[in-house]
């Protein structure tokens, strides 16, 4: 097939000088015309390498072909065969390292904008609700399954289990669904209305969601079995914030990324005092780290009115784990970047509030275990950076609560991750797990993939019983 | 939604509520707390489970009106609904046979120790309760503690009732008269610090219940981090009770002031 010469469509975004002051969505998504043009770029190659890059194996060329034919209803159905949350994945998947990284067109220039097309198709369905097909549910069984955690892993597992015909109850400790999608990723990147919409869809499959229930405290794992649940899926995520362990981290004005983002996103602190949860933000804000979490924090800080919002990262830009699109968006929004800079201490004033952070300059040495070049301190490069807010965004570990309160659950000693076998089963028969709780911080789509795989394994397990 | 089954005014600014929360009572133990969100716009605030009625499915909360959120909560009437209640949270109080246990509550802190006192008594401990407050009108639960404690001592700062002075004065008196095996204290941070300092020279273990500023209260955010023996701990999941000897009280006092300006602003609207 001849290669289409049309360049990749640019994904439109709002003016940076305007958007860095509010929480409305930054990326605008394709127009219909753009979507069709972009879809026509796909050469529908036989080998479909892109599908190997998608953890849930959407038949990408097939859905794109339908977009090119303007059969959007067909396209969304094709996607939903594999993915229950397309409007979310189309927005937050790191496509450049997943599906798009394997696109045949890369050899000839730029890959097809798969993520943007996925988003277009999902949004289009929402805008034209008449096109919604009722979901197919296999024969209803009188068997109860419990899913713990309403993040992407739990939501996906619950949806698939409901389709297999099980009576699914989803227990969530927060007051709303989504996990990181709700409390972590800000509105300007993933509007909550979309999350609500996708949650409604999952409920429409017959999943009952019970909020404000912390498994391990409100009910123990033993209680769930006592209550007649025949299998349990744990999708409790990686919610335990890591700190740097440097002096001054408990000063007022130092937040973990989770605290900062939860105040703003889940509790709407950006609408204080209409919403009653406060968040305090200074004039100069340093965010330590350069992953998606750090980008979200720094851009939120800017939007809350910080004059200077600065990323401080001990490696260089090339090693930054954030999605490229978010890094670029951050730069456009006047975020300052200090690469090769490592904080070593935070100083406070007499009231215990942050006044500065001392940093060391770094250079890159030999590659370390992660394959990335190791940052090495430059002697005598110490300098003080005046700041009044510091946000620590250097990663998080598996939520330890269930493992702590369920002694028989086998946990990797070093990482705290739950151990599972090839059937996604933990060391306790009938308890399955997946997503960040078994891998450490990963991606939305990988967590969803894990949820799907576990749901299939649970179905197999229950059929054998 | 959780219906308020009963409401009673205990003192000027202290309200008792029995709230329907059948999920919470099933596992609730002394020393644990809930996180309450009154409505869509409200904060998540921690409140101790002062009692749990398993048959009726209600928890008893005793709330001291301090700022916006507690004011809004206390304004509710019997029959009104509370949107979210999450719990029970935190580690339960250690209930063992220690010997003589002195339970010290400052202000609303007395309420937080009520079920622990009951359980400790049932375990066969001698329980001495000290309730302290600024003045007579703020003393709560005296009549409730009397039947379960071997002794109830009251202190008021202004001497309007009981012993004039602080709870530490009463504690010193108790220690001078008999062997004390454990002190458990809940109240304002300076008070918990002072109680710890009083117990320390006598080597009496002092357990304190830290009221750090919580947010999710499930160990996810680190808002409530405190320094315990030089290490960072999350009071929601590692606590709320800690060995008083190990707590950095001064840091906690500073951290609890971190949203003072915002708290004031919230009261104005
Ligand atoms: C700020 C931030 C930005 C990110 N940006 C991206 C991005 O752009 N793209 C991307 O692909 N990935 C991103 N990630 C990573 C991605 O969000 C996670 O990998 C993914 O959410 C993991 O899904 P999960 O279902 O395993 O866990 P989570 O999303 O963490 O969900 C776990 C859920 O379980 C609940 N829970 C925990 N314990 C209990 C319990 N005991 N009882 C009941 N409920 C419980 C939690 O409240 C939560 O709702 C980001 C992460 C963060 C923190
Ligand atoms: C484990 C625990 C159990 C508690 N049990 C009780 C109880 O049984 N009865 C009771 O009256 N109070 C209890 N408290 C304290 C109560 O949560 C706070 O008084 C309340 O949150 C204050 O909110 P506000 O908006 O009314 O006051 P604000 O004006 O916002 O704050 C007044 C002061 O309360 C503290 N505070 C504010 N927000 C929080 C928060 N989210 N979490 C903790 N402290 C906060 C701060 O020190 C602050 O300076 C408990 C606190 C903890 C941590
Ligand atoms: S779900 Fe993610 S990885 Fe899969 S096709 Fe969509 S954007 Fe690509």
XYZ file of C-alpha atoms in Angstrom, chain A residues 172-175 183 210-214 217-220 222-224 226-227 239-241 243 249-260 262-263 266-268 272-281 351-352 399-401 404, chain B residues 23-24 26-27 32 37 40-44 68-69 72 83-92 213-223 225-227 232 234 236-237 251 254-263 265-266 269:
112
model
C -13.345 1.718 47.402
C -11.890 3.519 50.390
C -12.252 7.027 48.969
C -15.583 8.694 48.325
C -6.984 12.028 43.204
C -19.443 0.728 47.666
C -17.465 3.801 48.650
C -15.841 4.685 51.979
C -14.905 1.130 52.772
C -11.292 0.445 53.600
C -10.015 -2.026 58.445
C -13.741 -1.677 57.699
C -13.859 -5.328 56.670
C -11.007 -7.763 56.789
C -11.667 -12.914 56.180
C -14.912 -10.934 56.527
C -15.278 -10.861 52.743
C -17.420 -14.921 55.441
C -19.860 -12.704 53.585
C -0.421 4.928 47.191
C 2.367 5.055 49.751
C 4.388 8.219 49.199
C 10.175 10.857 50.853
C 11.159 17.288 55.143
C 8.555 17.707 57.879
C 8.672 21.506 57.781
C 5.449 23.313 56.990
C 5.312 23.854 53.266
C 6.682 20.426 52.332
C 4.048 18.200 50.771
C 4.159 14.725 49.372
C 2.838 14.758 45.809
C -0.102 12.660 46.971
C -1.121 15.073 49.690
C -0.834 18.068 47.384
C -5.369 14.853 46.740
C -6.134 18.201 48.335
C -10.161 14.902 45.100
C -11.050 17.602 47.607
C -11.216 20.566 45.169
C -11.444 26.912 48.384
C -13.360 28.227 50.316
C -16.413 27.012 48.389
C -14.916 23.587 49.000
C -13.601 23.567 52.558
C -10.290 21.717 52.167
C -7.362 24.137 52.112
C -4.060 23.990 50.297
C -1.330 26.488 50.928
C 0.954 27.465 48.128
C 7.911 29.330 62.596
C 8.875 26.021 61.064
C -0.259 0.475 49.713
C 0.769 -1.723 52.671
C -2.502 -1.815 54.617
C -0.251 -5.609 57.147
C -20.386 -0.898 58.277
C -18.181 0.866 60.807
C -18.745 -4.348 62.824
C -14.981 -4.179 63.450
C -10.114 3.829 66.514
C -17.336 14.233 55.267
C -19.974 17.368 48.828
C -18.073 20.531 49.787
C -16.864 19.524 53.235
C -13.416 18.587 54.522
C -12.575 15.068 55.612
C -15.585 25.652 60.054
C -16.015 21.900 59.738
C -21.062 22.808 60.380
C -22.674 12.066 53.483
C -19.604 9.920 54.113
C -18.219 8.033 57.074
C -15.078 5.976 56.583
C -13.780 3.673 59.270
C -12.866 2.250 61.646
C -9.357 3.619 61.114
C -6.107 3.520 63.022
C -4.692 0.912 65.354
C -6.861 -0.021 68.336
C -3.922 16.917 60.489
C -5.278 14.044 58.441
C -6.506 13.971 54.890
C -7.245 10.557 53.375
C -6.402 8.751 56.659
C -5.609 5.520 54.818
C -1.838 5.984 54.613
C -1.843 7.453 51.152
C -0.942 11.103 51.509
C 1.449 11.647 54.398
C -0.352 14.766 55.640
C 3.358 12.521 59.308
C 5.035 12.911 62.681
C 8.525 12.233 63.900
C 8.781 9.668 59.998
C 1.998 8.385 59.503
C -3.338 7.554 60.608
C -1.969 4.058 59.975
C 7.231 19.535 65.455
C 4.149 23.543 64.463
C 2.694 21.251 61.798
C -0.812 21.574 63.210
C -0.633 25.312 62.606
C 0.067 24.982 58.929
C -3.350 26.009 57.682
C -4.187 28.687 60.281
C -4.832 31.424 57.704
C -7.030 29.166 55.610
C -8.914 27.937 58.687
C -10.843 32.266 55.976
C -13.069 29.195 55.968
C -17.752 32.204 54.619
